[in-house]
CSV table of C-alpha atoms and ligand atoms in Angstrom, one decimal:
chain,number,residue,atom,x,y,z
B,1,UNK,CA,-27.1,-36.1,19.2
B,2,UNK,CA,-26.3,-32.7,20.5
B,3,UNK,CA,-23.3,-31.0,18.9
B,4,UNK,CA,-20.2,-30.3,20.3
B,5,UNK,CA,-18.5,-26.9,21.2
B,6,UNK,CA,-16.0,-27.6,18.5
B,7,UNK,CA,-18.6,-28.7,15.9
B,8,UNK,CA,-21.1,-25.6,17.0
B,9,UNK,CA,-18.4,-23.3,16.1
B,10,UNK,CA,-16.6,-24.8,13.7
B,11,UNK,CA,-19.7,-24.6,10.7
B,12,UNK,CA,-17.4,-23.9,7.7
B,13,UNK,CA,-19.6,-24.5,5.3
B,14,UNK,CA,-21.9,-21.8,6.4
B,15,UNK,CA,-19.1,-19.4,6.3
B,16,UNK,CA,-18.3,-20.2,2.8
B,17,UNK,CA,-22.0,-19.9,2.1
B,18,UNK,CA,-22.0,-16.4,3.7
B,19,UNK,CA,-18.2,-15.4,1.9
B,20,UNK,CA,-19.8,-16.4,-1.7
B,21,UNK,CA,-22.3,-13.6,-0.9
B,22,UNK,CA,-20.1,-11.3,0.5
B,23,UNK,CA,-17.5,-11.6,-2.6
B,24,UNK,CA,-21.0,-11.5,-4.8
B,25,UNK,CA,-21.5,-7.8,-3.8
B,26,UNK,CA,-19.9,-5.6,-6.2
B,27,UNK,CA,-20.9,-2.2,-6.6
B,28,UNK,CA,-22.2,-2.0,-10.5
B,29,UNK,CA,-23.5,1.6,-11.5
B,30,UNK,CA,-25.9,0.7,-14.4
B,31,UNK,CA,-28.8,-2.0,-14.7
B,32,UNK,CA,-31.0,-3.7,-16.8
B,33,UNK,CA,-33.4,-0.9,-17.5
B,34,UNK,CA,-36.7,-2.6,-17.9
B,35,UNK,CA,-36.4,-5.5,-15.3
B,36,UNK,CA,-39.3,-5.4,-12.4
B,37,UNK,CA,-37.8,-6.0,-9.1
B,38,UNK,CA,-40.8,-8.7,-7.5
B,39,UNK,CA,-42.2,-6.7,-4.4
B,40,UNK,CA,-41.2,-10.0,-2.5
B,41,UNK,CA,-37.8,-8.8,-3.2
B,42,UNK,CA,-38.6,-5.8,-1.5
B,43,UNK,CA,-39.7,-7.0,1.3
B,44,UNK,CA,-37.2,-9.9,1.7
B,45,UNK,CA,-34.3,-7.3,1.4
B,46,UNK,CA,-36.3,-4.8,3.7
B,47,UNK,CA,-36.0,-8.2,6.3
B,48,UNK,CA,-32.6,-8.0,6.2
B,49,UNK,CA,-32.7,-4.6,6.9
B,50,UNK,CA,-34.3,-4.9,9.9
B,51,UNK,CA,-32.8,-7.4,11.3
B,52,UNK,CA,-29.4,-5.1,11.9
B,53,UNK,CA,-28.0,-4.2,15.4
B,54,UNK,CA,-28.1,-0.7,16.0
B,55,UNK,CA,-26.9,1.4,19.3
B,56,UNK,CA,-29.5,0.8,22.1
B,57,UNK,CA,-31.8,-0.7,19.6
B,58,UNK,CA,-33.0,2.6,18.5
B,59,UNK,CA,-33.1,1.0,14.9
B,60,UNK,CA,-33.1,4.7,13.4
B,61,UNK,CA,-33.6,4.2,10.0
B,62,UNK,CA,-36.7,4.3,7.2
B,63,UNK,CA,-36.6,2.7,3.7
B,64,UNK,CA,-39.0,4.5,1.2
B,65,UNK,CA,-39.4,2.5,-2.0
B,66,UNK,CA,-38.9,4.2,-5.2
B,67,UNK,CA,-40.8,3.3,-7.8
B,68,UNK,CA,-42.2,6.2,-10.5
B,69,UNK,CA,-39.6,6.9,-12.9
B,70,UNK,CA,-40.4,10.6,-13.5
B,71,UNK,CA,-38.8,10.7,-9.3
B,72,UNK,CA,-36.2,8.6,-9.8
B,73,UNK,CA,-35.2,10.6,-13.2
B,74,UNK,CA,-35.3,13.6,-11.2
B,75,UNK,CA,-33.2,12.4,-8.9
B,76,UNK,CA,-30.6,11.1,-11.4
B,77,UNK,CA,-30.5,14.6,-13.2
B,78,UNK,CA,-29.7,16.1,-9.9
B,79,UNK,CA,-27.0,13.7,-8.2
B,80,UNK,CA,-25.5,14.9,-12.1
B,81,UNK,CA,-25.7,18.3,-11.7
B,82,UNK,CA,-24.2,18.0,-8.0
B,83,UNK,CA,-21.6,16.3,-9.7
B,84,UNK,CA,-20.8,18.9,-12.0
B,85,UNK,CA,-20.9,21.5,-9.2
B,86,UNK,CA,-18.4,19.5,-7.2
B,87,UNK,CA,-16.1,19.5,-10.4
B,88,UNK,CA,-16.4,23.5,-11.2
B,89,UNK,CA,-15.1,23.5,-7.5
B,90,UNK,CA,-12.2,22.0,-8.2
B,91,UNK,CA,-12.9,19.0,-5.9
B,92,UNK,CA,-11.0,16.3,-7.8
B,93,UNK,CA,-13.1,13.4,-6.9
B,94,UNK,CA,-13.6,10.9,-9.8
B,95,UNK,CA,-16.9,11.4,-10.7
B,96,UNK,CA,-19.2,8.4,-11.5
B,97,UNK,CA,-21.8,8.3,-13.8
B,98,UNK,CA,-25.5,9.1,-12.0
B,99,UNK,CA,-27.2,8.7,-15.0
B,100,UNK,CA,-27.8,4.8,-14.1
B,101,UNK,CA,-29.8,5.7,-10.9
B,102,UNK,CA,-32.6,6.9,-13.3
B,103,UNK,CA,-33.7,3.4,-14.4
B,104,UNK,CA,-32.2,1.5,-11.7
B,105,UNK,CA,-35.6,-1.4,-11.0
B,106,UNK,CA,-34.6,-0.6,-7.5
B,107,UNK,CA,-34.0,2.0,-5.8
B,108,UNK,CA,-34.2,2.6,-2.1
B,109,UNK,CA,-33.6,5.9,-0.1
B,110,UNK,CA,-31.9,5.8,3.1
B,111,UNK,CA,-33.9,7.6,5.7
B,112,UNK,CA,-32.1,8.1,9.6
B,113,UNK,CA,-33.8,10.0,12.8
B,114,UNK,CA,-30.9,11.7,14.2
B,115,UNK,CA,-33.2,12.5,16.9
B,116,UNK,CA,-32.6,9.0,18.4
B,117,UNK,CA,-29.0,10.2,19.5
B,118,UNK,CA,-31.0,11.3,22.5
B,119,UNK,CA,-31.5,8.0,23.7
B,120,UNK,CA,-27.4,7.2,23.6
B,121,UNK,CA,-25.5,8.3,26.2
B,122,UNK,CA,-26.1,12.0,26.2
B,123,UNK,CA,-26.0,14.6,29.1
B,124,UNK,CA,-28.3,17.0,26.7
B,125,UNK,CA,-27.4,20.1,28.6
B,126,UNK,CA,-26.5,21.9,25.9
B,127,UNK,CA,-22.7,22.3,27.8
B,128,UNK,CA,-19.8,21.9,25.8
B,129,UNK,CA,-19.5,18.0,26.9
B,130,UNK,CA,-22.5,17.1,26.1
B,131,UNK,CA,-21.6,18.4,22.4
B,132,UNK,CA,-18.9,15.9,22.8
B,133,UNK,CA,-21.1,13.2,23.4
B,134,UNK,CA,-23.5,14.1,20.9
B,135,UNK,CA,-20.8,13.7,18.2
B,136,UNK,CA,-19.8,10.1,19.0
B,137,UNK,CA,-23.7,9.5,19.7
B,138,UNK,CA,-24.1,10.5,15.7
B,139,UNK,CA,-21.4,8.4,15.0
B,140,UNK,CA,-23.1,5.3,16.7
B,141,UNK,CA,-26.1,6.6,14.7
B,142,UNK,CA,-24.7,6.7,11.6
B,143,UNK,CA,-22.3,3.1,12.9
B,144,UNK,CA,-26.1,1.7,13.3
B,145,UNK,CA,-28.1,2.7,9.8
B,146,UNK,CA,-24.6,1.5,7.8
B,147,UNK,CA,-24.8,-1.7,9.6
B,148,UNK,CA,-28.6,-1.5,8.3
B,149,UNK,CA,-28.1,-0.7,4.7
B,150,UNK,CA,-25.1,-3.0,4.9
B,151,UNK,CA,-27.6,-5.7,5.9
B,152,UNK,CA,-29.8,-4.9,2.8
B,153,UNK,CA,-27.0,-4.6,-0.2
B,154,UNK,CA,-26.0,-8.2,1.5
B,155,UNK,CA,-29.6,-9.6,1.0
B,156,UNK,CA,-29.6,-7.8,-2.9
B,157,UNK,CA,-26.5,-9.7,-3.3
B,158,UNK,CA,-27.6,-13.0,-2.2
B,159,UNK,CA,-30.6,-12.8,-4.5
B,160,UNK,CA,-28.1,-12.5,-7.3
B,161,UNK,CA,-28.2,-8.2,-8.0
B,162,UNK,CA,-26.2,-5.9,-8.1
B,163,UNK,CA,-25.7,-3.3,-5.9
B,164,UNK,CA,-24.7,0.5,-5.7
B,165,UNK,CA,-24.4,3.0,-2.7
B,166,UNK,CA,-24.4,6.4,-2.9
B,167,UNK,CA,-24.1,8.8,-0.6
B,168,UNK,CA,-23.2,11.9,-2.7
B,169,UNK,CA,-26.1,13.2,-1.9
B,170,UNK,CA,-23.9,15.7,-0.4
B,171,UNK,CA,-26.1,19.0,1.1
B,172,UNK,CA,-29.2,20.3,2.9
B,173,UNK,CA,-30.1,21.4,-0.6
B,174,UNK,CA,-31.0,18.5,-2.2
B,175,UNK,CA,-32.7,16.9,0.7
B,176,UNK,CA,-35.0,20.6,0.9
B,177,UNK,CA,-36.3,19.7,-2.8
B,178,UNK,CA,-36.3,16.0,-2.3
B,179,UNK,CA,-37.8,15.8,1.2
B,180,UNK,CA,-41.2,17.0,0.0
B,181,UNK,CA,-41.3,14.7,-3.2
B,182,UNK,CA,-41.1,11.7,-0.9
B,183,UNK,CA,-43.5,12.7,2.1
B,184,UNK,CA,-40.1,13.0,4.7
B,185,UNK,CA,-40.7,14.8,7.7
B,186,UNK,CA,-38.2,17.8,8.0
B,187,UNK,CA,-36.8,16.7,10.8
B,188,UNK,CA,-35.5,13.3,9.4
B,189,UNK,CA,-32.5,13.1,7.0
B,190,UNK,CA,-32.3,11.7,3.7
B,191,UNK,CA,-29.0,9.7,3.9
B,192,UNK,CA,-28.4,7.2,1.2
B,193,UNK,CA,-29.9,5.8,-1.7
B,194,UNK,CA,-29.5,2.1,-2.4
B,195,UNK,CA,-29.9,0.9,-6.2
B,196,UNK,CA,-29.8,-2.6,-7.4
B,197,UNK,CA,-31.0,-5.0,-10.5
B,198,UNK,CA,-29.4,-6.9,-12.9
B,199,UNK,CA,-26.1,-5.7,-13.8
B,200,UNK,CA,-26.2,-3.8,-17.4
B,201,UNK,CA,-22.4,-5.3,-17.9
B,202,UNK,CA,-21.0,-7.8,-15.9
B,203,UNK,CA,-19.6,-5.9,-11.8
B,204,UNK,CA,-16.0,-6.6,-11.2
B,205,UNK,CA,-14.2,-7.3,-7.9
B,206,UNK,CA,-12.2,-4.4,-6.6
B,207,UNK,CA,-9.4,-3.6,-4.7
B,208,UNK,CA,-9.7,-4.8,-1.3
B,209,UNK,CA,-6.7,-4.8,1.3
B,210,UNK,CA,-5.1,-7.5,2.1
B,211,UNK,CA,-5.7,-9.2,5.9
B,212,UNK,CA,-2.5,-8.8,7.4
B,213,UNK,CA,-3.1,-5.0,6.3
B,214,UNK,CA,-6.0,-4.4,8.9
B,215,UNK,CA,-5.5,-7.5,11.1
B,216,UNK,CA,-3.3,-6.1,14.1
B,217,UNK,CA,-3.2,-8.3,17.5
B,218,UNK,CA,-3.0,-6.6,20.9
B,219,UNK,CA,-1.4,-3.6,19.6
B,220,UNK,CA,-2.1,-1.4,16.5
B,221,UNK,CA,0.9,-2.8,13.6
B,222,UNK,CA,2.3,0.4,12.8
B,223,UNK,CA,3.4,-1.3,9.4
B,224,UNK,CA,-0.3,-0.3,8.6
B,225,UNK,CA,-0.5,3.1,9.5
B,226,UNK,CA,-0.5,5.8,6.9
B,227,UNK,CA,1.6,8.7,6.9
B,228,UNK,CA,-0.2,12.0,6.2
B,229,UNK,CA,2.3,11.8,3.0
B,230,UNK,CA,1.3,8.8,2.3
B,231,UNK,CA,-2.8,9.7,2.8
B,232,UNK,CA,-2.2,12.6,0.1
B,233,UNK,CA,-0.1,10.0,-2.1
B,234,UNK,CA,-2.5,7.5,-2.1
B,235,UNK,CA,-5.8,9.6,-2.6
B,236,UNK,CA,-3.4,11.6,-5.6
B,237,UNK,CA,-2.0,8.3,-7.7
B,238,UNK,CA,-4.4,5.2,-6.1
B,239,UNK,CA,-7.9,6.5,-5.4
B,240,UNK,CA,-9.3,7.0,-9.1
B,241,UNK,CA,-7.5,3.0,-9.9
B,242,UNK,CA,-9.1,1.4,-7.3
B,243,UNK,CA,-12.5,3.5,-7.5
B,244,UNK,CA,-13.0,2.1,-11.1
B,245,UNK,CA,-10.9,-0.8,-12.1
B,246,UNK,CA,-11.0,-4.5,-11.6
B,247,UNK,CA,-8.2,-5.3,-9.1
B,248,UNK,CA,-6.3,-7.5,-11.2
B,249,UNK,CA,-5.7,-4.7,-13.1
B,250,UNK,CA,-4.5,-2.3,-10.2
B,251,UNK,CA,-0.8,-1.8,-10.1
Y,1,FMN,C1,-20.7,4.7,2.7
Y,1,FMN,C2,-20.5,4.5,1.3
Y,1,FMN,C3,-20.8,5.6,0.4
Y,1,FMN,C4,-20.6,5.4,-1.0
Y,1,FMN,N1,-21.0,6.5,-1.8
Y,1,FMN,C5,-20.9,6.3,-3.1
Y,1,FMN,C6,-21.4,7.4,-3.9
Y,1,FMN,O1,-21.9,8.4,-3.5
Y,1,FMN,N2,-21.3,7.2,-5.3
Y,1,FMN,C7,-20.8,6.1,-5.8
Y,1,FMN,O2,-20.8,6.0,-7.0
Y,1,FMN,N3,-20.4,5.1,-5.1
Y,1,FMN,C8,-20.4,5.2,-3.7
Y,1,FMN,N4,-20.1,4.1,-2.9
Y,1,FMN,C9,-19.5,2.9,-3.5
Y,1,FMN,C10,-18.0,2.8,-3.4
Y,1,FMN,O3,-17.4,3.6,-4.4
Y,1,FMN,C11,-17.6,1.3,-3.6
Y,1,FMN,O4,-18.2,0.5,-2.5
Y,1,FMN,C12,-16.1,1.1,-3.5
Y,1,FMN,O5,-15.5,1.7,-4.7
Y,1,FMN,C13,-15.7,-0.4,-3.4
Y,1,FMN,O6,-16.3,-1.1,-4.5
Y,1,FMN,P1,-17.2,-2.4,-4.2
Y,1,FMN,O7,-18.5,-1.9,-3.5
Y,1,FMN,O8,-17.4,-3.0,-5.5
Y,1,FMN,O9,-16.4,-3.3,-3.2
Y,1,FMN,C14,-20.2,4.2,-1.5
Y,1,FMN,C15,-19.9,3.1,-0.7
Y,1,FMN,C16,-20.1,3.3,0.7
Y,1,FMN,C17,-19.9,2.1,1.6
């Protein structure tokens, strides 16, 4: 018997299947050193990946696989030492520790062709309003390789890892000595890396805003908007609580 509207889009169950792997994804930053991620893993989490929307269906991203640990070492060592630079400059962010990318079983890096903005709503005259509408076209570029990688911590998560995202790759530097290591064109961007295994100790749930703090019908609640004040309050006394504690424990 054919389903009704109600029943079509009323499939609970499937939402609760979906919200146990959403609430499963927990960024962890250390793994089981010695566990072999199974290629099929790969690929199934590389399906996932693919299957993302992106503007115009320009699908701008690349996954290169990491898999020698001299590389991924290498890489470790010099998110650490970007680290350190960031703290000699008197940045302030809360540093995590990069050492767990070196033995992460996987580890993914995010490649994006920012050359596809061209096919996004562009004048590409060179005038100023074209420049205009090259910076929203990166930001449906970047919108569309998130919604990518997003897609792939999900699948990680679902097959029972945990995941980490890191995007402190920060400069052109790093991607100048890492581009060649990996075989990336110059003209493509290293973005992200992805790492995932089993968790060394156990991930916790952070701090996630309530709904009522992001849900706003027909006109933005200003009960959620922030305050410059309140921006430099919260990044001074909240960030580093949230960034590494379980959110029972966040005041
Ligand atoms: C776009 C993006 C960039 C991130 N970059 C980093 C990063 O460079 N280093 C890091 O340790 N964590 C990074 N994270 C992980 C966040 O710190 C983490 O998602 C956040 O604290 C919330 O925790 P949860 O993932 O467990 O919900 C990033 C996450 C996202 C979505």
């Amino acid at each position: 018997m054919a389903q009704t509207v109600d029943e079509r889009f009323n499939q609970v169950e499937r939402y609760n299947a979906f919200m146990e792997v959403m609430h499963a994804r927990m960024t962890n930053r250390a793994f089981v050193p010695d566990y072999v991620v199974p290629k099929e893993h790969f690929e199934m989490i590389m399906d996932a990946a693919r299957m993302a929307p992106s503007g115009a269906d320009v699908q701008p991203w690349h996954y290169i696989i990491l898999t020698n640990p001299e590389v991924k070492a290498r890489l470790a060592d010099r998110f650490v030492q970007e680290q350190n630079r960031r703290a000699k400059m008197g940045m302030k962010f809360p540093t995590p520790n990069y050492r767990g990318m070196a033995t992460a079983p996987g580890l993914i890096v995010v490649v994006a062709d920012f050359r596809m903005i061209r096919a996004f709503p562009v004048l590409n005259d060179g005038s100023e309003l074209d420049q205009l509408y090259k910076l929203n076209a990166e930001r449906i570029l970047l919108q569309s390789v998130a919604a990518s990688v997003m897609s792939a911590h999900l699948a990680a998560a679902a097959l029972g890892y945990a995941v980490w995202w890191v995007s402190a790759i920060g400069q052109e530097e790093i991607q100048k000595e890492f581009k060649p290591l990996l075989g990336v064109p110059d003209d493509l961007a290293i973005l992200d890396i992805f790492c995932f295994g089993p968790p060394l100790k156990p991930s916790y749930r952070r701090w996630k805003k309530d709904r009522h703090e992001i849900m706003n019908w027909d006109r933005f609640n200003m009960d959620n908007y922030m305050s410059d004040d309140q921006i430099d309050d919260w990044i001074k006394n909240v960030r580093v609580k949230v960034m590494y504690r379980d959110e029972s424990k966040v005041d």
